[in-house]
Coordinates of C-alpha atoms and ligand atoms in Angstrom, one line a residue:
X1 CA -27.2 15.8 38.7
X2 CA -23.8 15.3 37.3
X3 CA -23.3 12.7 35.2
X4 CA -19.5 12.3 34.1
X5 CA -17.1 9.7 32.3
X6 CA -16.1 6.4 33.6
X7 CA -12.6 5.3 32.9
X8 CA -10.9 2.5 34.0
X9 CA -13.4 1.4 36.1
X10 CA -14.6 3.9 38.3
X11 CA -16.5 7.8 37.7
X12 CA -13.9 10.6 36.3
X13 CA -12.7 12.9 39.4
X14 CA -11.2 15.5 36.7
X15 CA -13.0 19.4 36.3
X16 CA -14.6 19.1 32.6
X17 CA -14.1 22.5 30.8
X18 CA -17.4 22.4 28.9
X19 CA -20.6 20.3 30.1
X20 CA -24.4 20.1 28.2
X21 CA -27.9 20.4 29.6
X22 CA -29.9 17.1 29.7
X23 CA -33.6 17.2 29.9
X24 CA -36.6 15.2 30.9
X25 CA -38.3 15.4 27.1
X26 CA -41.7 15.5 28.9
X27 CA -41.4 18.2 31.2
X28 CA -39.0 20.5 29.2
X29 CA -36.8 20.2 32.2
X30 CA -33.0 20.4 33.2
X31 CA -32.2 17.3 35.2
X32 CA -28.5 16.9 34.6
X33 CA -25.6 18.4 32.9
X34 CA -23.4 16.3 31.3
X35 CA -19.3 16.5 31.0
X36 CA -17.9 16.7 27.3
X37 CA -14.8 15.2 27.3
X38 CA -11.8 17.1 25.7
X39 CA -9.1 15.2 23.8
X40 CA -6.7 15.0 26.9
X41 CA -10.0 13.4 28.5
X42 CA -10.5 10.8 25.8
X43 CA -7.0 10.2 25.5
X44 CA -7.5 9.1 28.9
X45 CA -9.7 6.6 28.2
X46 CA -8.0 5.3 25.5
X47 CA -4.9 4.6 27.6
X48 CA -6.9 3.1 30.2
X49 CA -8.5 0.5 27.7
X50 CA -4.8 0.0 25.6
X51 CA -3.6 -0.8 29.3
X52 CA -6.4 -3.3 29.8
X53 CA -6.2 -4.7 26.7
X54 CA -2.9 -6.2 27.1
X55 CA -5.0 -8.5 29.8
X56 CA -8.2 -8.9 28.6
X57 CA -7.0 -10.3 25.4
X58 CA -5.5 -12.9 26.8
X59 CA -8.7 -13.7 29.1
X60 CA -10.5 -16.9 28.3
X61 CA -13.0 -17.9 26.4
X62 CA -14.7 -19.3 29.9
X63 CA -13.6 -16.1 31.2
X64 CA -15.2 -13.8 28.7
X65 CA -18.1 -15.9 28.6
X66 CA -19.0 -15.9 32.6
X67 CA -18.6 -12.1 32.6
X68 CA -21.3 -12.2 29.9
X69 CA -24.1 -14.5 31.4
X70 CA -23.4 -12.7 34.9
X71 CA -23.4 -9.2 32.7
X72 CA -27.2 -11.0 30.8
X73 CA -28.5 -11.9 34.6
X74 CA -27.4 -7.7 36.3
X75 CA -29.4 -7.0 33.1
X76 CA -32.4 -8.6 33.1
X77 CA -32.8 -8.0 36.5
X78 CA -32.1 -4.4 36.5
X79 CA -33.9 -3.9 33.6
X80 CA -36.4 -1.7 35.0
X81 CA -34.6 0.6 36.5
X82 CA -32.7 1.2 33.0
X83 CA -35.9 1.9 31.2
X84 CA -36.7 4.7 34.0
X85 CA -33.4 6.0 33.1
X86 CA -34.0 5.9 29.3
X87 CA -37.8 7.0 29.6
X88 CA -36.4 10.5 31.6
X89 CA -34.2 11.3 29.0
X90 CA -35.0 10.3 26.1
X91 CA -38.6 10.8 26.4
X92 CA -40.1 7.2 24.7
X93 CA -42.5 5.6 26.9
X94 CA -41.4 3.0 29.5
X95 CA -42.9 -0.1 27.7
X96 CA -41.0 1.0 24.6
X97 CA -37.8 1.3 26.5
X98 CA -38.4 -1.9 28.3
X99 CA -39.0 -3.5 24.7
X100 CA -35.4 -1.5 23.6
X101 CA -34.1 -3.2 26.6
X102 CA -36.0 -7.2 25.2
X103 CA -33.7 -6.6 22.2
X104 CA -30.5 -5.7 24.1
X105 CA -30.8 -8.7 26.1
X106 CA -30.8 -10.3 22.8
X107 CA -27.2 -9.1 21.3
X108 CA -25.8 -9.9 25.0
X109 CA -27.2 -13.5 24.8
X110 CA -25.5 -13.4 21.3
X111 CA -22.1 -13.0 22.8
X112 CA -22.5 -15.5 25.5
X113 CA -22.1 -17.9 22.7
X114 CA -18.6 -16.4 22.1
X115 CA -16.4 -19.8 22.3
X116 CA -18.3 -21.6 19.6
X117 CA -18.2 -18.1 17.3
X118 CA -14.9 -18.0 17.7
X119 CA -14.2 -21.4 16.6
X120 CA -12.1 -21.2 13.7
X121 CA -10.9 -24.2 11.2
X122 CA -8.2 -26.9 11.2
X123 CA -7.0 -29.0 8.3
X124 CA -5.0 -32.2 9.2
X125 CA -2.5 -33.2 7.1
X126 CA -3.1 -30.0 4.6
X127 CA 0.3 -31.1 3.0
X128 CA 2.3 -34.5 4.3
X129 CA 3.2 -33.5 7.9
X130 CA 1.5 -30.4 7.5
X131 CA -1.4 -28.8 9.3
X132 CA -3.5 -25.9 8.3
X133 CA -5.7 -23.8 10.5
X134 CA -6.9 -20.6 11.8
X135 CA -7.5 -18.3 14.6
X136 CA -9.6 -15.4 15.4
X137 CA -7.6 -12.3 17.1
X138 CA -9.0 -9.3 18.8
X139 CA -7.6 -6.1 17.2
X140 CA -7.6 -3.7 20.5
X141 CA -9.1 -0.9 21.2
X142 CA -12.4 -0.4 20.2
X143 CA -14.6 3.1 20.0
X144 CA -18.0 3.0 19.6
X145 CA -20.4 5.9 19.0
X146 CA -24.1 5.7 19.4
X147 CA -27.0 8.1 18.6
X148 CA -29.7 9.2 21.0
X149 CA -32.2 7.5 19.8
X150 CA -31.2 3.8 21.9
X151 CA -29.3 4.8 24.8
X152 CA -28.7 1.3 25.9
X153 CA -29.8 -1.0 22.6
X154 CA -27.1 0.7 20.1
X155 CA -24.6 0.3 22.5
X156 CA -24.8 -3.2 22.9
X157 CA -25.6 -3.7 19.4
X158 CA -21.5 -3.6 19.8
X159 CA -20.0 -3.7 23.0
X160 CA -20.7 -7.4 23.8
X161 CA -19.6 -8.7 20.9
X162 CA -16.9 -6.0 21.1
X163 CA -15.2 -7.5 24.5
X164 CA -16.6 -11.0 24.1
X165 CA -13.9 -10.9 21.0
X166 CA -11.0 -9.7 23.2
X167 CA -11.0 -6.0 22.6
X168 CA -11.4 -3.1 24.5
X169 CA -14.2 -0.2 24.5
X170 CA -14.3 3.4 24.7
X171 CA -18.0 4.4 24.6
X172 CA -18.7 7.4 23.5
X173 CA -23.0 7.9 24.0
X174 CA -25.6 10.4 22.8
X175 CA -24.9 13.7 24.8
X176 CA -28.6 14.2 24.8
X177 CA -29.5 10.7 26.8
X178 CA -25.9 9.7 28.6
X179 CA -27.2 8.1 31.6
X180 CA -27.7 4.8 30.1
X181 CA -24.3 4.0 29.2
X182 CA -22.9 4.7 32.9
X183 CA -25.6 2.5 34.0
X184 CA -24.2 0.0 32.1
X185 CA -20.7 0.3 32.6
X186 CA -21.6 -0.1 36.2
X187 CA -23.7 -3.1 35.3
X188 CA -20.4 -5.0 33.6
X189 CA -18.3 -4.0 36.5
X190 CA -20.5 -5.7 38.6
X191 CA -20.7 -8.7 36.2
X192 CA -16.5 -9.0 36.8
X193 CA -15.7 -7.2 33.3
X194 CA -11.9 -6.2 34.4
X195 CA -11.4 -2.2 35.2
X196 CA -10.4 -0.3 31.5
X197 CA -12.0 -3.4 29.6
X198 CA -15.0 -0.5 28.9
X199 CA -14.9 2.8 29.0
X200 CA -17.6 5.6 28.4
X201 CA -16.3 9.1 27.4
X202 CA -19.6 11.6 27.5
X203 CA -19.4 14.6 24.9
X204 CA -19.7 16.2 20.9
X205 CA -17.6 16.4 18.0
X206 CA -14.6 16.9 20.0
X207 CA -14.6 13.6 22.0
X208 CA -15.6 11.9 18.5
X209 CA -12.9 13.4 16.7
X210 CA -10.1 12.7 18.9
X211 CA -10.9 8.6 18.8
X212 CA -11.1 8.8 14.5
X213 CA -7.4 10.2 14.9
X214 CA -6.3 8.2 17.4
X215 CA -3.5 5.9 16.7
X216 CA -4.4 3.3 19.6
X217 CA -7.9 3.1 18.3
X218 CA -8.6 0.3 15.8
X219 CA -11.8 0.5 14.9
X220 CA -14.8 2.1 15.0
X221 CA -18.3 1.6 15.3
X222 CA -20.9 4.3 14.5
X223 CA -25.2 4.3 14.4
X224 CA -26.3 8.3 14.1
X225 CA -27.4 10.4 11.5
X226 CA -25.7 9.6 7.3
X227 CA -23.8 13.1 6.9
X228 CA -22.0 12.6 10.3
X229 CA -21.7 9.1 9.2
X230 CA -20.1 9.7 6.0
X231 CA -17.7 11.7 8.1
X232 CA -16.8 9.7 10.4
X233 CA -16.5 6.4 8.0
X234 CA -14.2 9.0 5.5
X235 CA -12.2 10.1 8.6
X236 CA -11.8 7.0 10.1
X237 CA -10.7 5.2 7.6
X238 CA -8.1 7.9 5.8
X239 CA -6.5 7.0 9.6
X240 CA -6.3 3.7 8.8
X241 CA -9.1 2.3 11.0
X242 CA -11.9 -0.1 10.0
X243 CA -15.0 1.6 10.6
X244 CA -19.0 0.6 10.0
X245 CA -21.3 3.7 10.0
X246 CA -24.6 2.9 10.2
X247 CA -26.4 6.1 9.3
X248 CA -30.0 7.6 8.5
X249 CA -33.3 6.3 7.0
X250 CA -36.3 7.0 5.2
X251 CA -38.0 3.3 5.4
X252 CA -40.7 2.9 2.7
X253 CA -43.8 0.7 3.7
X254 CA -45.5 -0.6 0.5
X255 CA -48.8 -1.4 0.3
X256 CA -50.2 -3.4 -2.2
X257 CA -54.0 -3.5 -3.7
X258 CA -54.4 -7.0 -2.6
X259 CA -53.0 -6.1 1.2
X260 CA -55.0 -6.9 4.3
X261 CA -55.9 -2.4 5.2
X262 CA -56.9 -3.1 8.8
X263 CA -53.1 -5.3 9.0
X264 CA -51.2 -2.7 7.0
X265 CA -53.2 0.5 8.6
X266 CA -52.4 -0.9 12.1
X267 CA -48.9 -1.5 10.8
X268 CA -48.1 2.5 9.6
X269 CA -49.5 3.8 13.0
X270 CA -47.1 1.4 15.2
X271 CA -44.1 2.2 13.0
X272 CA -44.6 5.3 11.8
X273 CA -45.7 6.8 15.6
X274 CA -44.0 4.1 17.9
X275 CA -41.0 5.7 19.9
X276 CA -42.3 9.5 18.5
X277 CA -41.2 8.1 15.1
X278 CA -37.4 8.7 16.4
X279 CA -36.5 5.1 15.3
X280 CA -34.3 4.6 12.3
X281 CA -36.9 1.7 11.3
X282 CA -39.3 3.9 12.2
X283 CA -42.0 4.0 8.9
X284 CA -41.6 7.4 7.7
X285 CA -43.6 7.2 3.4
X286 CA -46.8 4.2 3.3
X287 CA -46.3 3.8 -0.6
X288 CA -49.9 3.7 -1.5
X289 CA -50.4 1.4 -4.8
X290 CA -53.6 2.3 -6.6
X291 CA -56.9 2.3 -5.3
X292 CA -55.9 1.3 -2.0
X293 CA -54.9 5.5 -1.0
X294 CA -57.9 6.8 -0.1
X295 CA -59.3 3.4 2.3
X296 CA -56.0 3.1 3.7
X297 CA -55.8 6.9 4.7
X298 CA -59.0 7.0 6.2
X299 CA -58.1 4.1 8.5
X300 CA -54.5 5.6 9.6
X301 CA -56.5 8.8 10.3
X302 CA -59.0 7.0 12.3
X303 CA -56.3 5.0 14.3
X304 CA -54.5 8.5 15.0
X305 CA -57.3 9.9 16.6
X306 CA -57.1 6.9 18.9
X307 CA -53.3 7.2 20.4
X308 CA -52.9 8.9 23.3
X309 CA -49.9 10.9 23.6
X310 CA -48.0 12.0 27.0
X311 CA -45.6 11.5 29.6
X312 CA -44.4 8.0 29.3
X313 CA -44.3 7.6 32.9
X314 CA -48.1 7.9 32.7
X315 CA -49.8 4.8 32.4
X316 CA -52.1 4.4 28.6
X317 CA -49.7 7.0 27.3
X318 CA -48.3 5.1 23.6
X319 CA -46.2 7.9 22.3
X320 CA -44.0 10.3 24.1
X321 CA -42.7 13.9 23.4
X322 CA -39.7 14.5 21.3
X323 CA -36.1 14.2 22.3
X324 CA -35.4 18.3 22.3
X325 CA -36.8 21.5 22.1
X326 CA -34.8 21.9 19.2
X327 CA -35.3 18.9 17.7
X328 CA -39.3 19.4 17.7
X329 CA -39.2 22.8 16.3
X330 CA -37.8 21.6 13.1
X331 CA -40.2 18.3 13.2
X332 CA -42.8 20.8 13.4
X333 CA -41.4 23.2 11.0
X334 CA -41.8 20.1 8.2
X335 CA -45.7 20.6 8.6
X336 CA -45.7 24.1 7.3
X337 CA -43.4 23.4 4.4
X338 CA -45.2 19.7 3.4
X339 CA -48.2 22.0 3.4
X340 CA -47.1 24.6 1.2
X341 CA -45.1 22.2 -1.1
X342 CA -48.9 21.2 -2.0
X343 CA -49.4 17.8 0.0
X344 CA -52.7 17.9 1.7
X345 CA -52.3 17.4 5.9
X346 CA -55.0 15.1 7.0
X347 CA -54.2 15.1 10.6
X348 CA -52.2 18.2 11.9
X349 CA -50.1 16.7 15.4
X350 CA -50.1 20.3 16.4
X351 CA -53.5 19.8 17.7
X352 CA -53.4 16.4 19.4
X353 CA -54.2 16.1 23.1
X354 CA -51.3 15.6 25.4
X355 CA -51.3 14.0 28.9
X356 CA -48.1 16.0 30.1
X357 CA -46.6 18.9 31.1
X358 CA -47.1 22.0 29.4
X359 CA -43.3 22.7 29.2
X360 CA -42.5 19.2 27.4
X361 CA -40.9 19.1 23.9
X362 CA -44.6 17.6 22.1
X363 CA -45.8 17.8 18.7
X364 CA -48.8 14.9 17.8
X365 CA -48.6 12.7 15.2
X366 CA -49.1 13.7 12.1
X367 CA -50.2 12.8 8.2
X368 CA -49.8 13.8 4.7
X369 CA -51.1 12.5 1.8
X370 CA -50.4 13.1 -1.7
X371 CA -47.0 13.6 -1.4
X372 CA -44.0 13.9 -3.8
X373 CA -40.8 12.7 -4.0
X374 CA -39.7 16.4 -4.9
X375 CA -41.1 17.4 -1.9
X376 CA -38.6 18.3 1.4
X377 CA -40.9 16.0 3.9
X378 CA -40.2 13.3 1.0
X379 CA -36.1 14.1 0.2
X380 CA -35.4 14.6 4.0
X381 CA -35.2 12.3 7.3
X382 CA -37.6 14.2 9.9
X383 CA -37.3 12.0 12.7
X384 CA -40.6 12.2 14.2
X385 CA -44.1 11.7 13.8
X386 CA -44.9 12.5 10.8
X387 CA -46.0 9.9 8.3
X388 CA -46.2 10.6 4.3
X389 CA -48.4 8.9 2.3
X390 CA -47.1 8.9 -1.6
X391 CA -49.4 7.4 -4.2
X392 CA -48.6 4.9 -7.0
X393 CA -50.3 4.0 -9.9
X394 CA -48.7 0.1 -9.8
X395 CA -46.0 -2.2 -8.3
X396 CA -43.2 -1.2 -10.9
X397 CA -43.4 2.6 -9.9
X398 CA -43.4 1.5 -6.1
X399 CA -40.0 -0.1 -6.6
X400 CA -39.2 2.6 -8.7
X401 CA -39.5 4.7 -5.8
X402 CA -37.6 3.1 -2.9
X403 CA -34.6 2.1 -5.2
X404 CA -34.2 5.4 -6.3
X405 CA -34.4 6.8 -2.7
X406 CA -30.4 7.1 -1.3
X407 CA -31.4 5.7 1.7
X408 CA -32.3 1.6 1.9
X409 CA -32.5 0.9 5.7
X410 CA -35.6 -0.7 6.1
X411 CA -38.9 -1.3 4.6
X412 CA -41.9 -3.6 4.1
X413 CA -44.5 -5.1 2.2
X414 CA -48.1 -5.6 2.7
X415 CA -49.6 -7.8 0.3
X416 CA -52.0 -11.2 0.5
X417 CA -49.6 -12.0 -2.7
X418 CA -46.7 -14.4 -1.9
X419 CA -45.4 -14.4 -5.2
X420 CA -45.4 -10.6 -5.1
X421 CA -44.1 -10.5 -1.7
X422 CA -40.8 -13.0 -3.2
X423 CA -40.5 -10.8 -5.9
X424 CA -40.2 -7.4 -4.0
X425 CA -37.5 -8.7 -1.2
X426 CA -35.9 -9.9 -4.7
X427 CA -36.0 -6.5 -6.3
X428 CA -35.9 -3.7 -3.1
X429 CA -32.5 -2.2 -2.5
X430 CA -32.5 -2.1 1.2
X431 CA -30.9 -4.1 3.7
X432 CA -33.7 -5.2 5.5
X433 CA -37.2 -6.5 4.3
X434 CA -40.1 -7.2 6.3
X435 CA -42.9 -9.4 4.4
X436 CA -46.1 -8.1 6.4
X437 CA -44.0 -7.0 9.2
X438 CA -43.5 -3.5 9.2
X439 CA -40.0 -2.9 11.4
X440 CA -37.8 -6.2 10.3
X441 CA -35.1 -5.6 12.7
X442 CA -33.0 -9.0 12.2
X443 CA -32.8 -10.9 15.5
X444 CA -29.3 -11.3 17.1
X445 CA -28.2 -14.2 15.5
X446 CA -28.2 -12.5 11.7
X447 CA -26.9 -8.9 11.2
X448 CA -28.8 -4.9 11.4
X449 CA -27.5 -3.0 8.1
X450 CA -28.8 -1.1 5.8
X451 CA -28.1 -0.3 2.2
X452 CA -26.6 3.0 0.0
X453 CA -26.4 5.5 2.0
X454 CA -27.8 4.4 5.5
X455 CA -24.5 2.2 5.7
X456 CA -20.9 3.2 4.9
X457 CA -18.5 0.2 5.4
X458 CA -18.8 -3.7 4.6
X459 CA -19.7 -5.0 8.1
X460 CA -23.0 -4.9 9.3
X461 CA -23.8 -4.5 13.2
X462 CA -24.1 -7.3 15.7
X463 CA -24.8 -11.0 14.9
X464 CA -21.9 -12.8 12.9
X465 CA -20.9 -9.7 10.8
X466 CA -19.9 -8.1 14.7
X467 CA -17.7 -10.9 15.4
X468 CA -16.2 -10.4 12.1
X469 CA -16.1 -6.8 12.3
X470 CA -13.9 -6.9 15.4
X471 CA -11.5 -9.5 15.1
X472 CA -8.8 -10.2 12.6
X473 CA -7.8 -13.7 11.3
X474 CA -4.9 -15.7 11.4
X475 CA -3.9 -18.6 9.6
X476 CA -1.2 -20.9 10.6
X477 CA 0.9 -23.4 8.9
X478 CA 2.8 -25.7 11.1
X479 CA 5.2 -28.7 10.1
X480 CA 7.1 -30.9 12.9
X481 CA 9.8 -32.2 10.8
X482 CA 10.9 -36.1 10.9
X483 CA 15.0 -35.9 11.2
X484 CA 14.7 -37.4 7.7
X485 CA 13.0 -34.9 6.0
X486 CA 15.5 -32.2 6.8
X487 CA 17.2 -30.7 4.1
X488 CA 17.8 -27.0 2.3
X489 CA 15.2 -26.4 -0.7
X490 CA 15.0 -22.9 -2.5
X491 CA 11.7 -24.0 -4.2
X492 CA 9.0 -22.4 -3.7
X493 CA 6.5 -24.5 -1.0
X494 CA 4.9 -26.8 -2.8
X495 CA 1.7 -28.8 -0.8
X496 CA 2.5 -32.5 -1.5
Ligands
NAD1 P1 -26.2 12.3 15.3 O1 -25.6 11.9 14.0 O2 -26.6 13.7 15.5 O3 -25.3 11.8 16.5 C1 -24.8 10.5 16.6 C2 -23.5 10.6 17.4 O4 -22.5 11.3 16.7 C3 -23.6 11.2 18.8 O5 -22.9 10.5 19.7 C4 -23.1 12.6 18.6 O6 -22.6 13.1 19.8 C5 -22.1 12.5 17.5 N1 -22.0 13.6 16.6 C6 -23.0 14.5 16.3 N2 -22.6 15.4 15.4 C7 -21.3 15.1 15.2 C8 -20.3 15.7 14.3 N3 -20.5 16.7 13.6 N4 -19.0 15.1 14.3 C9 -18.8 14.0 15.1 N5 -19.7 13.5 15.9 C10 -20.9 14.0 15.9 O7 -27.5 11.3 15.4 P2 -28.6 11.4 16.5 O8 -29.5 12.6 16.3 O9 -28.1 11.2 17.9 O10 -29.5 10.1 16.2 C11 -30.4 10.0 15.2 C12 -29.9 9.5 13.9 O11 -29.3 8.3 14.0 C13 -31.0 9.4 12.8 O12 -30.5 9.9 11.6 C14 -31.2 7.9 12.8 O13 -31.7 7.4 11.5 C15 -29.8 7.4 13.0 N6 -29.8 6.0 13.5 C16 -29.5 5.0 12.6 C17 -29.5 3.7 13.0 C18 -29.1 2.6 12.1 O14 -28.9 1.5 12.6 N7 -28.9 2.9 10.8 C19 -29.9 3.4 14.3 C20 -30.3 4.4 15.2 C21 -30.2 5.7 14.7

């Protein structure tokens, strides 16, 4: 199957010069090959959204807002279908993609509110005769680049709130999972979103770089992996765009001595294994504080041996394989070198049953214990199922840890100790805290950002910090003048 760019409202007709495999993740597959747009390709989206933008931002608020309930209602209904789309390519089993989906719906239902975010101030009478107020403008075209990780959810982390504001998208999704985003585009163009309003270029490096230069694009928004973060917030921004780069993780889960186990052990297996543990609030280190490491790694081990792993089409299957061949050779090359580093493997994922095809892209998940923070399956995001357990002798050094850690994503506390609990979402330098709750992805209505070096920029993704993130304000002073109070004055204005 092809599966091509979609620009200015209908599928690309051009001959791509260079195109990438796309496999089904559970069978090890080729089911598609994907067009990489060049820069004369992306260029051609970009003028087909700066085109549309000099309509769109003048649609209305009603207008904007109908195309998102209708856009809400395709979605919901189609929502099915979409997770079969996501579950072939990406791999994740179908309940998880239909639960990716749950929390899309959410950042769409977000936008529908877009007149009242919108809504900016007015001062009467500010100075005599003189009102005050201001105004919320798009800022144009918009890119947005997504990892592979949430073919659908990342996108519209951004795009609603992107085009609810006014602006105008170019897409640019995973290579590795592309379907999704066409499946959406289609979905808004059904929903009445004007041709050109989004856009979805498919493709690598060269597609990305060619919207950071771009002079039509005004800003960009970014969720993959920090170093390709960094570089795109550094290169953005020297070309005077605003950017947000949302990049990697390595989400601590604490665990305190007064901490329900059964809660916190159920907890690490869910977030830790949960999507293959390619989530970037997936639990990857269960801070173990003293003597709760060796109960709490015997019932993770024991709750392992319990998850069945296959093809997420199959029904009991909880985890599915990995997103590449590539990808789970070096998640599977961490086992050897945790290993010989000197942390002891409690459950090797190399030898966990699969319900799948031979050929699929699997590894099992996996645990360490005892391991240290010099260690490469500590320092390094492996993005997959493989869950570290590091001991602490007390609260302090458990801090100690995750603040000195570069990343600050997420991470959680498990404690029966409120006070403690205050204390630690006081203390933690991460962006998101879950109390008990061990992937505290903020609902729509607040913001998704993480701290240090899991976020480069000031705006956070979706929720209010979205709408600030893609408009820019206005303020206007306006006098009607009285013939009387005409008159020449050098001064400067004084507010009377
Ligand atoms: P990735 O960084 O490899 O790719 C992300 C996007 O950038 C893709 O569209 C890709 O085509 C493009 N890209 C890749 N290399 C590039 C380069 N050298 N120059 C320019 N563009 C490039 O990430 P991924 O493997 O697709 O996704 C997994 C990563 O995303 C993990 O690190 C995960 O933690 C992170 N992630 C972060 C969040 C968050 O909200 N912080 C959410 C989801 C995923």
């Amino acid at each position: 199957m092809r599966i091509t760019h979609w620009i200015g409202g209908k599928a690309w007709t051009g001959l791509a010069q260079r195109t990438g495999d796309v496999y089904d993740p559970a069978t090890g597959q080729v089911t598609g090959r994907v067009d990489f747009a060049s820069a004369a390709d992306v260029d051609e989206a970009v003028a087909a959204a700066a085109e549309a933008f000099t309509r769109w931002r003048h649609a209305s608020l009603a207008q904007r807002a109908n195309v998102m309930f209708a856009f809400r209602e395709l979605l919901h209904k189609r929502r099915t279908e979409l997770a079969e789309f996501i579950t072939a390519e990406h791999g994740k089993v179908l309940s998880d993609a239909a639960g990716e989906i749950q929390r899309a719906l959410e950042s769409v239902e977000f936008a529908c509110g877009i007149p009242q975010l919108l809504k900016g101030g007015f001062s009467e009478n500010a100075s005599t005769k003189v009102d005050v107020y201001s105004i919320q403008q798009p800022l144009g075209v918009v890119g947005v680049i997504s990892p592979f990780n949430f073919p659908a959810m990342v996108p519209l982390w951004f795009v609603p709130n992107a085009i609810a504001c006014g602006n105008t998208v170019v897409l640019k999704p995973s290579e590795k999972d592309p379907s999704a985003a066409n499946f959406l585009a289609e979905l808004f163009a059904d929903a009445g979103l004007p041709d050109g309003v989004l856009n979805v270029v498919h493709g690598d490096k060269e597609a990305v770089d060619r919207l950071l230069e771009h002079r039509s694009v005004r800003a960009i928004s970014f969720v993959g992996s920090t170093p390709v973060a960094r570089y795109v917030y550094e290169t953005g921004t020297r070309n005077g765009k605003r950017v947000q780069a949302l990049g990697g993780a390595k989400n601590h889960m604490v665990v305190l001595p007064d901490a329900d186990l059964d809660l916190a052990a159920d907890a690490a297996v869910s977030a830790g294994f949960g999507s293959a543990g390619e989530r970037c609030m997936a639990i990857s280190v269960v801070v173990a504080v003293d003597p709760v490491g060796d109960e709490l790694v015997n019932k993770i081990s024991e709750r392992i041996a319990g998850l069945r792993v296959g093809d997420g089409r199959r029904p009991g299957c909880v985890m599915g394989p990995l997103v590449t061949g590539a990808h789970r050779d070096k998640v599977r090359a961490y086992l050897d070198a945790g290993r010989s580093a000197g942390a002891k493997l409690v459950v090797d994922g190399r030898g966990h049953p699969v319900d799948g095809d031979h050929a699929g892209f699997w590894l099992g998940p996996t645990l360490f214990d005892h391991v240290g923070a010099d260690m490469s399956i500590y320092t390094d995001e492996i993005f997959g199922p493989v869950l570290s357990v590091v001991r602490v002798p007390s609260y302090d050094a458990a801090v100690d840890l995750v603040n000195t850690n570069p990343y600050g994503n997420g991470t959680a506390i498990f404690t029966s100790d409120g006070g403690a609990a205050r204390r630690y979402q006081n203390e933690v330098e991460v962006g998101m805290v879950g109390v008990n709750v061990p992937i505290p992805v903020p609902v729509s209505y607040y913001s998704f950002g993480g701290w240090k070096d899991s976020l480069f920029g000031d705006s956070h993704a979706y929720g209010p910090h979205g709408v600030h993130f893609y408009t820019r304000a206005k303020v206007v002073t306006s006098r009607w003048l009285d013939p009387a109070d005409r008159g020449v004055n050098l001064g400067f204005p004084q507010n009377t």
